[in-house]
Coordinates of C-alpha atoms in Angstrom, one line a residue:
M1174 CA 2.3 -5.3 0.7
S1175 CA 0.0 -3.5 -1.2
S1176 CA -0.7 -2.6 -3.7
S1177 CA -2.2 -1.1 -4.7
R1178 CA -3.6 0.9 -7.4
S1179 CA -7.2 1.9 -7.5
A1180 CA -9.5 2.7 -10.3
P1181 CA -11.0 6.2 -10.3
W1182 CA -14.3 7.0 -8.6
F1183 CA -13.9 4.8 -5.5
H1184 CA -12.1 4.6 -2.2
L1185 CA -10.1 1.6 -1.0
C1186 CA -10.4 0.3 2.5
A1187 CA -9.8 -2.6 4.9
V1188 CA -11.4 -4.6 7.7
I1189 CA -10.6 -5.4 11.3
G1190 CA -8.2 -8.4 11.6
C1191 CA -10.3 -10.7 13.8
L1192 CA -12.7 -11.3 10.9
G1193 CA -11.8 -14.8 9.6
S1194 CA -11.1 -14.9 5.9
A1195 CA -9.7 -11.4 5.7
S1196 CA -6.8 -12.4 7.8
L1197 CA -3.8 -14.3 6.6
A1198 CA -3.3 -17.8 7.8
L1199 CA -0.8 -17.9 10.7
C1200 CA 2.2 -20.2 10.6
A1201 CA 2.7 -20.1 14.3
P1202 CA 0.6 -19.5 17.5
P1203 CA 0.6 -16.0 19.0
S1204 CA 2.9 -15.1 21.8
S1205 CA 1.7 -14.7 25.4
P1206 CA 1.5 -11.1 26.7
S1207 CA 4.3 -11.5 29.2
H1208 CA 6.5 -12.9 26.4
V1209 CA 5.7 -10.0 24.1
N1210 CA 6.6 -7.5 26.9
N1211 CA 10.0 -9.3 27.3
C1212 CA 10.4 -9.0 23.5
C1213 CA 9.8 -5.2 23.6
Q1214 CA 12.3 -4.9 26.5
T1215 CA 14.9 -6.9 24.6
L1216 CA 14.3 -4.9 21.5
S1217 CA 14.7 -1.6 23.4
A1218 CA 18.1 -2.8 24.6
A1219 CA 19.1 -3.4 21.0
L1220 CA 17.7 -0.3 19.4
S1221 CA 17.4 2.1 22.4
S1222 CA 15.4 5.2 21.5
K1223 CA 14.0 3.7 18.3
V1224 CA 11.4 1.5 20.0
F1225 CA 8.1 3.0 21.1
L1226 CA 5.3 1.8 23.4
P1227 CA 1.6 2.5 23.0
E1228 CA 1.5 5.7 25.1
T1229 CA 4.1 7.4 22.9
A1230 CA 3.3 9.9 20.1
A1231 CA 5.6 8.0 17.6
Y1232 CA 3.7 4.7 18.3
K1233 CA 0.4 6.4 17.7
A1234 CA 1.6 8.1 14.6
S1235 CA 2.8 4.8 13.1
V1236 CA -0.4 2.9 13.8
S1237 CA -2.8 5.6 12.7
S1238 CA -1.0 6.2 9.4
Y1239 CA -1.8 2.8 7.8
W1240 CA -4.0 3.1 4.8
A1241 CA -6.5 0.5 5.7
Q1242 CA -8.6 0.8 8.8
G1243 CA -8.1 -2.9 9.7
E1244 CA -4.4 -2.3 10.1
Q1245 CA -5.1 0.9 12.1
L1246 CA -7.1 -1.1 14.6
I1247 CA -4.3 -3.6 15.3
A1248 CA -2.4 -2.8 18.5
P1249 CA 1.2 -4.1 18.5
S1250 CA 2.9 -4.2 21.9
C1251 CA 5.6 -1.9 20.6
V1252 CA 6.8 -0.3 17.3
A1253 CA 10.4 -0.2 16.1
L1254 CA 11.4 2.6 13.8
P1255 CA 14.8 1.7 12.4
Q1256 CA 16.7 4.3 10.4
T1257 CA 19.2 2.0 8.7
A1258 CA 19.6 -1.6 7.5
Q1259 CA 21.9 -2.2 10.4
D1260 CA 19.1 -1.1 12.8
V1261 CA 16.8 -3.7 11.0
A1262 CA 19.5 -6.3 11.5
S1263 CA 19.9 -5.5 15.2
A1264 CA 16.1 -5.7 15.7
L1265 CA 15.8 -9.0 13.8
K1266 CA 18.6 -10.6 15.8
A1267 CA 16.9 -9.6 19.1
L1268 CA 13.5 -10.8 17.9
V1269 CA 14.7 -14.1 16.6
A1270 CA 16.8 -14.8 19.7
G1271 CA 13.6 -14.2 21.8
S1272 CA 11.3 -16.2 19.5
C1273 CA 9.2 -13.0 19.2
Q1274 CA 6.5 -12.6 16.6
F1275 CA 6.8 -9.5 14.4
A1276 CA 5.4 -7.7 11.4
V1277 CA 7.2 -5.6 8.8
R1278 CA 5.8 -2.4 7.3
S1279 CA 7.0 -0.7 4.1
G1280 CA 4.3 1.9 3.2
G1281 CA 1.4 0.2 5.0
H1282 CA -0.8 0.5 1.9
S1283 CA -2.2 -3.0 1.8
A1284 CA -5.9 -4.0 2.1
V1285 CA -5.2 -7.3 4.0
T1286 CA -5.5 -7.0 7.7
G1287 CA -2.4 -8.3 9.5
I1288 CA -0.1 -8.1 6.5
A1289 CA 2.0 -5.3 7.9
N1290 CA 1.0 -5.0 11.5
I1291 CA 0.6 -7.5 14.3
Q1292 CA -1.7 -7.7 17.4
S1293 CA 0.3 -7.9 20.6
G1294 CA 3.6 -8.4 18.7
V1295 CA 6.4 -6.2 17.5
T1296 CA 5.9 -4.1 14.3
I1297 CA 9.1 -3.0 12.5
D1298 CA 8.0 0.2 10.6
L1299 CA 10.5 0.9 7.8
Q1300 CA 9.3 4.4 7.0
G1301 CA 12.5 5.8 8.3
L1302 CA 14.3 4.1 5.4
N1303 CA 13.1 6.7 2.9
S1304 CA 16.0 7.8 0.9
T1305 CA 15.9 8.2 -2.9
S1306 CA 18.9 8.9 -5.0
L1307 CA 20.0 8.7 -8.7
S1308 CA 23.2 7.2 -10.1
A1309 CA 25.5 9.7 -11.8
D1310 CA 24.2 8.8 -15.3
G1311 CA 20.6 8.5 -14.1
S1312 CA 20.2 4.9 -15.3
L1313 CA 19.6 3.6 -11.7
V1314 CA 17.6 4.8 -8.7
S1315 CA 18.3 3.7 -5.2
I1316 CA 15.1 3.6 -3.1
G1317 CA 14.7 3.0 0.6
A1318 CA 12.2 0.3 1.5
G1319 CA 9.8 2.6 3.3
Q1320 CA 9.9 5.4 0.7
H1321 CA 6.5 6.4 -0.7
L1322 CA 6.2 6.2 -4.5
G1323 CA 4.9 9.7 -4.9
N1324 CA 8.3 11.0 -3.7
V1325 CA 10.1 8.6 -6.0
F1326 CA 8.0 9.7 -9.0
S1327 CA 8.6 13.4 -8.2
L1328 CA 12.4 13.1 -8.0
L1329 CA 12.6 11.1 -11.2
H1330 CA 10.3 13.4 -13.1
E1331 CA 12.6 16.3 -12.4
H1332 CA 15.2 14.4 -14.4
G1333 CA 12.8 13.2 -17.2
L1334 CA 12.9 9.7 -15.8
Y1335 CA 10.5 7.0 -14.5
T1336 CA 10.7 3.6 -12.8
P1337 CA 7.8 1.3 -13.1
A1338 CA 6.7 1.1 -9.5
A1339 CA 3.0 0.8 -8.5
R1340 CA 0.6 3.8 -8.8
A1341 CA -0.9 5.7 -5.9
S1342 CA 1.4 8.1 -4.2
G1343 CA 1.2 6.6 -0.7
I1344 CA 2.3 3.1 -1.6
G1345 CA 5.6 1.9 -0.1
A1346 CA 8.4 0.9 -2.4
A1347 CA 9.4 -2.5 -1.0
G1348 CA 6.1 -4.1 -0.3
S1349 CA 4.6 -3.4 -3.7
T1350 CA 7.7 -4.5 -5.5
I1351 CA 8.1 -7.9 -3.9
G1352 CA 4.5 -8.5 -4.9
G1353 CA 5.3 -7.9 -8.6
G1354 CA 4.4 -4.2 -9.0
V1355 CA 2.3 -3.0 -11.9
G1356 CA 2.8 0.6 -12.7
Y1357 CA 1.2 3.1 -15.1
L1358 CA 3.4 2.2 -18.1
Y1359 CA 3.8 -1.5 -17.4
P1360 CA 3.4 -2.6 -21.1
K1361 CA 6.5 -0.4 -21.9
T1362 CA 8.5 -1.3 -18.8
G1363 CA 7.3 -4.6 -17.5
F1364 CA 6.8 -5.3 -13.7
M1365 CA 8.6 -3.2 -11.2
A1366 CA 10.1 -6.4 -9.8
D1367 CA 11.8 -7.0 -13.1
S1368 CA 13.4 -3.5 -13.0
V1369 CA 15.2 -4.2 -9.7
V1370 CA 18.8 -4.9 -10.4
Q1371 CA 19.7 -5.3 -6.7
F1372 CA 17.9 -5.9 -3.5
E1373 CA 19.5 -5.1 -0.1
V1374 CA 18.1 -7.8 2.3
V1375 CA 18.4 -8.5 6.0
L1376 CA 18.3 -12.3 6.5
A1377 CA 17.0 -14.0 9.6
D1378 CA 20.5 -14.3 11.2
G1379 CA 20.9 -10.6 11.0
S1380 CA 23.3 -10.6 8.1
I1381 CA 22.9 -7.9 5.4
V1382 CA 23.3 -9.2 1.9
N1383 CA 22.8 -8.0 -1.7
A1384 CA 20.9 -10.0 -4.2
S1385 CA 21.4 -9.4 -7.9
K1386 CA 22.0 -11.3 -11.2
D1387 CA 25.6 -11.8 -10.1
V1388 CA 25.3 -12.6 -6.4
N1389 CA 22.6 -14.5 -4.5
T1390 CA 20.8 -14.8 -7.8
D1391 CA 18.2 -17.2 -6.5
L1392 CA 17.2 -14.8 -3.7
W1393 CA 17.1 -11.9 -6.3
R1394 CA 14.7 -13.9 -8.5
A1395 CA 12.5 -15.1 -5.5
L1396 CA 12.0 -11.5 -4.4
R1397 CA 10.7 -10.6 -7.9
G1398 CA 7.1 -11.5 -6.9
G1399 CA 7.6 -14.0 -4.2
G1400 CA 6.7 -11.8 -1.3
S1401 CA 8.1 -11.7 2.2
N1402 CA 9.3 -15.3 2.8
Y1403 CA 13.1 -14.8 2.7
G1404 CA 14.2 -11.7 4.5
I1405 CA 13.5 -8.0 5.0
V1406 CA 14.2 -5.9 2.0
T1407 CA 15.7 -2.6 3.1
N1408 CA 16.7 -1.0 -0.3
L1409 CA 16.0 -1.4 -4.0
L1410 CA 18.3 -0.4 -6.8
A1411 CA 16.1 -0.2 -9.9
S1412 CA 16.6 0.8 -13.5
T1413 CA 15.0 3.9 -15.0
V1414 CA 13.6 4.8 -18.4
P1415 CA 13.2 8.2 -20.0
V1416 CA 9.6 9.5 -19.5
G1417 CA 8.6 13.1 -19.4
D1418 CA 5.0 14.4 -19.8
I1419 CA 2.4 11.9 -20.8
W1420 CA -1.2 11.8 -21.9
G1421 CA -3.9 10.1 -19.9
G1422 CA -7.0 10.3 -17.7
D1423 CA -10.5 8.9 -17.5
A1424 CA -13.3 8.4 -20.0
V1425 CA -16.6 7.5 -18.4
Y1426 CA -19.4 5.6 -20.2
P1427 CA -22.9 4.5 -19.3
P1428 CA -23.9 0.8 -19.0
S1429 CA -25.3 0.8 -22.6
A1430 CA -21.8 1.0 -23.9
I1431 CA -20.6 -2.3 -22.5
G1432 CA -20.9 -4.3 -25.7
D1433 CA -18.7 -2.0 -27.7
L1434 CA -16.3 -1.4 -24.8
A1435 CA -15.8 -5.1 -24.3
Q1436 CA -15.0 -5.7 -28.0
A1437 CA -12.6 -2.7 -28.1
F1438 CA -10.9 -3.7 -24.9
S1439 CA -10.5 -7.3 -26.0
R1440 CA -9.1 -6.3 -29.4
F1441 CA -6.8 -3.7 -27.8
T1442 CA -5.3 -6.5 -25.6
A1443 CA -4.9 -9.0 -28.4
N1444 CA -3.5 -6.6 -31.0
P1445 CA -0.3 -8.3 -32.3
D1446 CA 1.0 -4.8 -33.3
Y1447 CA 0.3 -3.5 -29.8
D1448 CA 1.7 0.0 -29.0
E1449 CA 3.7 -0.5 -25.9
D1450 CA 3.5 3.2 -25.0
S1451 CA -0.2 2.6 -24.3
A1452 CA -2.1 1.1 -21.3
V1453 CA -5.8 1.1 -20.4
M1454 CA -7.6 -0.2 -17.3
M1455 CA -11.4 -0.6 -17.6
S1456 CA -13.4 -0.4 -14.3
Y1457 CA -17.0 -1.3 -13.6
H1458 CA -18.2 0.9 -10.8
W1459 CA -21.3 1.5 -8.7
S1460 CA -22.0 3.6 -5.7
P1461 CA -25.2 5.3 -4.5
T1462 CA -23.8 8.7 -5.5
D1463 CA -22.1 7.8 -8.8
G1464 CA -24.6 5.3 -10.1
N1465 CA -23.5 2.5 -12.5
I1466 CA -20.7 3.6 -14.8
I1467 CA -17.8 2.1 -16.8
D1468 CA -14.6 4.0 -16.6
N1469 CA -11.6 3.7 -18.9
Q1470 CA -8.3 5.0 -17.5
Y1471 CA -5.9 5.7 -20.4
V1472 CA -2.2 6.2 -20.1
Y1473 CA 0.1 7.0 -23.0
A1474 CA 3.9 7.4 -22.4
K1475 CA 4.2 10.5 -24.6
P1476 CA 2.4 13.9 -24.6
V1477 CA 0.3 12.9 -27.6
V1478 CA -3.4 13.9 -27.3
S1479 CA -5.8 11.1 -28.2
P1480 CA -3.2 8.7 -29.6
A1481 CA -4.1 6.3 -32.3
A1482 CA -3.4 3.3 -29.9
F1483 CA -6.9 3.9 -28.4
S1484 CA -8.6 4.6 -31.7
E1485 CA -11.2 1.8 -31.3
F1486 CA -12.5 3.4 -28.1
Y1487 CA -13.0 6.9 -29.4
P1488 CA -16.1 6.3 -31.6
I1489 CA -18.1 4.4 -28.9
K1490 CA -21.3 6.2 -28.2
G1491 CA -22.6 7.6 -24.9
L1492 CA -19.4 9.2 -23.5
L1493 CA -20.4 10.8 -20.2
A1494 CA -17.1 12.6 -19.3
D1495 CA -13.7 12.9 -20.8
M1496 CA -11.0 13.9 -18.3
T1497 CA -8.0 13.1 -20.4
A1498 CA -5.2 15.6 -20.7
V1499 CA -1.5 16.0 -21.1
T1500 CA -0.1 15.4 -17.6
N1501 CA 2.7 13.6 -15.8
I1502 CA 3.3 10.6 -13.6
P1503 CA 3.6 12.5 -10.3
A1504 CA 0.3 14.3 -11.0
M1505 CA -1.5 11.1 -11.8
S1506 CA -0.1 9.3 -8.8
T1507 CA -1.1 12.2 -6.4
A1508 CA -4.6 12.2 -7.9
Q1509 CA -4.9 8.5 -7.6
G1510 CA -3.8 8.6 -3.9
A1511 CA -6.4 11.3 -3.2
R1512 CA -9.1 9.0 -4.6
S1513 CA -8.1 6.3 -2.2
P1514 CA -8.3 7.8 1.3
S1515 CA -7.2 5.9 4.4
G1516 CA -9.3 4.7 7.3
L1517 CA -12.1 2.8 5.4
Q1518 CA -13.3 -0.8 5.5
Q1519 CA -12.2 -2.7 2.5
I1520 CA -12.3 -6.1 0.8
T1521 CA -10.3 -6.9 -2.3
F1522 CA -9.4 -9.9 -4.4
S1523 CA -7.7 -10.7 -7.7
M1524 CA -8.5 -13.3 -10.4
S1525 CA -7.5 -13.7 -14.0
F1526 CA -9.0 -15.0 -17.2
Q1527 CA -7.8 -15.4 -20.8
N1528 CA -8.7 -12.4 -22.9
N1529 CA -12.2 -13.0 -24.3
A1530 CA -14.9 -10.3 -25.1
D1531 CA -17.7 -12.6 -24.0
V1532 CA -16.1 -13.1 -20.6
I1533 CA -15.6 -9.4 -20.3
K1534 CA -19.3 -9.0 -20.8
D1535 CA -20.0 -11.9 -18.4
V1536 CA -18.0 -10.1 -15.7
W1537 CA -20.2 -7.1 -16.3
N1538 CA -23.3 -9.2 -15.8
V1539 CA -22.0 -10.7 -12.6
F1540 CA -21.0 -7.3 -11.4
N1541 CA -24.5 -5.9 -12.0
A1542 CA -26.2 -8.9 -10.4
T1543 CA -24.2 -8.2 -7.2
I1544 CA -25.3 -4.6 -6.8
A1545 CA -28.7 -5.4 -5.3
S1546 CA -26.9 -6.9 -2.2
L1547 CA -25.2 -3.6 -1.5
S1548 CA -28.1 -1.2 -1.4
N1549 CA -28.3 -1.0 2.5
I1550 CA -24.6 -0.8 3.2
Q1551 CA -23.5 2.6 4.5
G1552 CA -20.8 4.3 2.5
V1553 CA -20.5 1.5 0.0
S1554 CA -18.5 1.8 -3.2
F1555 CA -18.1 -1.2 -5.5
S1556 CA -15.7 -1.7 -8.4
L1557 CA -14.2 -4.4 -10.6
S1558 CA -11.1 -3.2 -12.5
L1559 CA -10.0 -5.1 -15.6
E1560 CA -6.3 -4.8 -16.4
P1561 CA -4.8 -6.5 -19.5
L1562 CA -1.5 -8.3 -19.5
M1563 CA 0.0 -8.9 -22.9
P1564 CA 2.6 -11.6 -24.0
S1565 CA 5.3 -8.9 -24.2
M1566 CA 5.2 -8.7 -20.4
A1567 CA 6.6 -12.2 -20.1
A1568 CA 9.2 -11.5 -22.7
K1569 CA 10.3 -8.3 -20.9
S1570 CA 10.7 -10.3 -17.7
K1571 CA 12.8 -13.0 -19.3
A1572 CA 15.1 -10.4 -20.9
K1573 CA 15.7 -8.9 -17.5
G1574 CA 16.5 -12.1 -15.7
G1575 CA 13.0 -13.5 -15.0
N1576 CA 10.6 -13.5 -12.1
V1577 CA 8.5 -16.1 -10.3
L1578 CA 5.0 -15.1 -11.4
G1579 CA 4.7 -18.0 -13.7
L1580 CA 3.2 -16.0 -16.6
D1581 CA 3.2 -18.0 -19.8
L1582 CA 0.8 -15.7 -21.5
P1583 CA -1.4 -16.8 -24.4
A1584 CA -1.2 -14.8 -27.7
E1585 CA -4.5 -13.0 -26.9
G1586 CA -3.2 -12.0 -23.4
I1587 CA -5.0 -12.2 -20.1
V1588 CA -7.2 -9.9 -18.1
V1589 CA -6.5 -9.5 -14.4
T1590 CA -9.7 -8.6 -12.5
L1591 CA -9.5 -6.7 -9.2
L1592 CA -12.2 -6.2 -6.7
S1593 CA -12.4 -3.0 -4.6
L1594 CA -15.2 -3.0 -2.1
T1595 CA -15.4 0.0 0.3
F1596 CA -17.9 0.6 3.2
D1597 CA -18.0 2.4 6.5
K1598 CA -19.0 -0.1 9.2
A1599 CA -17.0 -3.1 10.5
A1600 CA -20.4 -4.6 11.5
D1601 CA -21.2 -5.0 7.8
Y1602 CA -18.0 -6.9 7.1
P1603 CA -19.4 -10.5 7.5
A1604 CA -22.1 -10.0 5.0
M1605 CA -19.8 -8.2 2.6
D1606 CA -17.2 -10.9 3.0
R1607 CA -19.7 -13.6 2.1
M1608 CA -20.8 -11.5 -0.9
S1609 CA -17.2 -11.2 -2.1
E1610 CA -16.6 -14.9 -1.9
K1611 CA -19.7 -15.6 -3.9
L1612 CA -18.7 -12.9 -6.4
L1613 CA -15.2 -14.4 -6.8
A1614 CA -16.7 -17.9 -7.3
D1615 CA -19.2 -16.5 -9.9
L1616 CA -16.4 -14.8 -11.8
Q1617 CA -14.3 -17.9 -11.8
A1618 CA -17.3 -20.0 -13.0
A1619 CA -18.0 -17.5 -15.8
A1620 CA -14.4 -17.9 -17.1
E1621 CA -14.5 -21.7 -16.8
K1622 CA -17.8 -21.9 -18.7
R1623 CA -16.1 -20.1 -21.6
G1624 CA -12.9 -22.2 -21.4
A1625 CA -11.0 -19.0 -20.4
S1626 CA -9.7 -19.8 -16.9
Y1627 CA -6.2 -18.6 -16.0
P1628 CA -4.6 -19.3 -12.6
F1629 CA -2.6 -16.2 -11.9
I1630 CA -3.5 -14.2 -8.7
E1631 CA -1.9 -10.8 -8.5
M1632 CA -0.4 -10.5 -5.0
N1633 CA -0.8 -6.8 -4.3
H1634 CA -4.6 -7.0 -4.6
A1635 CA -5.3 -10.5 -3.5
K1636 CA -7.6 -11.4 -0.7
G1637 CA -5.9 -12.8 2.4
S1638 CA -7.5 -16.2 1.9
Q1639 CA -6.2 -16.6 -1.6
D1640 CA -3.3 -18.9 -2.2
V1641 CA -1.2 -16.5 -4.3
L1642 CA 2.1 -18.4 -4.5
R1643 CA 0.6 -21.6 -5.7
S1644 CA -1.1 -19.7 -8.5
Y1645 CA 2.4 -19.1 -10.0
G1646 CA 2.6 -22.8 -10.8
D1647 CA 4.4 -25.9 -9.5
D1648 CA 7.9 -24.9 -10.8
S1649 CA 7.8 -21.4 -9.3
Y1650 CA 6.4 -22.7 -6.0
S1651 CA 9.1 -25.4 -5.7
F1652 CA 11.8 -22.8 -6.4
L1653 CA 10.4 -20.5 -3.8
Q1654 CA 10.3 -23.3 -1.2
A1655 CA 13.9 -24.2 -1.9
T1656 CA 15.0 -20.5 -1.8
A1657 CA 13.3 -19.9 1.5
K1658 CA 14.9 -23.0 3.0
K1659 CA 18.3 -21.9 1.8
Y1660 CA 18.2 -18.4 3.1
D1661 CA 15.9 -18.9 6.1
P1662 CA 16.6 -22.5 7.3
A1663 CA 14.8 -22.0 10.6
A1664 CA 11.7 -20.7 8.8
V1665 CA 11.7 -17.4 10.8
F1666 CA 9.7 -15.6 8.1
Q1667 CA 7.2 -18.4 8.1
K1668 CA 6.8 -18.8 11.9
L1669 CA 7.7 -15.5 13.6
M1670 CA 6.4 -13.2 10.9
P1671 CA 2.8 -14.4 10.1
G1672 CA 1.9 -11.4 7.9
G1673 CA 2.1 -11.9 4.1
F1674 CA 1.4 -14.6 1.6
K1675 CA 3.3 -17.6 3.1
L1676 CA 4.7 -20.8 1.7
C1677 CA 3.5 -22.6 4.8
K1678 CA -0.1 -21.7 4.0

């Protein structure tokens, strides 16, 4: 699942899975070692040379290539590397018949330990499903579930096209999309999930089905933000939009600019004449090396230098660095991936509030009050990223068939707030986890005090302990339950596949 996009200036990371609240709630008890060994033997009979044990190079390459260290430290009993949807179907039939617990990996770029790997179980690594191809007229792109977004962006850019997947180049296509998917140009395009016109899905009984607005429509809608509760997505067919070179980059400010930045950010989000070619993410960041800074990451969908859409930000005093330039999506994605190296400890969460300049400043104050607790943590990097969602996002979703995110956005919009906390040592995790829980509670309290609470939790950056699916609202949650029951009546993806944000939680 992940998601993940990161603000500039910081790494992203993860924690080892045995640490309580970082792990997802399991919907079934773990299998015994002897049972798991039988599962690997059965799976080998079904997939032959595509199943790998711990002593093999392919196993080691799979496990070591997860983005988050917590996922790298998990040791499945074997790893399956399917090359086709039929391989996935064969694997799933064997695992279900043997009541074997399993995990499914798309790109392996999530911060939540256990979301795409499984201790002493079977991991299905979809990285072999990595095709990307354009339709004859270029209006649609077919993307294998394990394809990395950097490759997708590069192919599309060669044709002057874009699809609104997530951001960093190492993110996998399927996991980020079924969590919603917020890309660089999301005000122009909407969520990535809304651009998927067809999912190819392997159901629990091993059947391979398509889900679109014309067939299995409820499954199609459930996969637009509902996570991994219904089947294994093996391919996406998504719409494209014309995008060539763009303008964007980072503008860095000192803490003294927070008042003006908060006002400009709030007005930008609430502007009724909003320029949908423009997007900005404002990040509060601190590390021992960078100090305390505020970073605006601008993106404009055309190669227009300093576009008028961001005019309220330009006069703000104290600019420390301006790294904006005419660039392109593949270059931004590659740079973003380089700023989020793998193998680090990480804690993330997501929360939202109604757009309000006072709350934006309150978030800054809470952020600053937290820094003192980090001074002795080795390798620490601490950021809160604020990302606006405007009412047009909900309208775009509805026009494309709708999703399950439950976003009935107010006229002023909302601000999704994302924590990224990086540090070196797993031994520091308990203290950092307690700190992050307090930070989340303090942010929620600040929004409540201003009457600006909003329930939405963005899945791709949520903490494992957060109840993402219920944050979508009762109607969406009931729909997701009914859809899961219809397509997975034995609750295989609740009981045998514990990773992910589950309906049984």
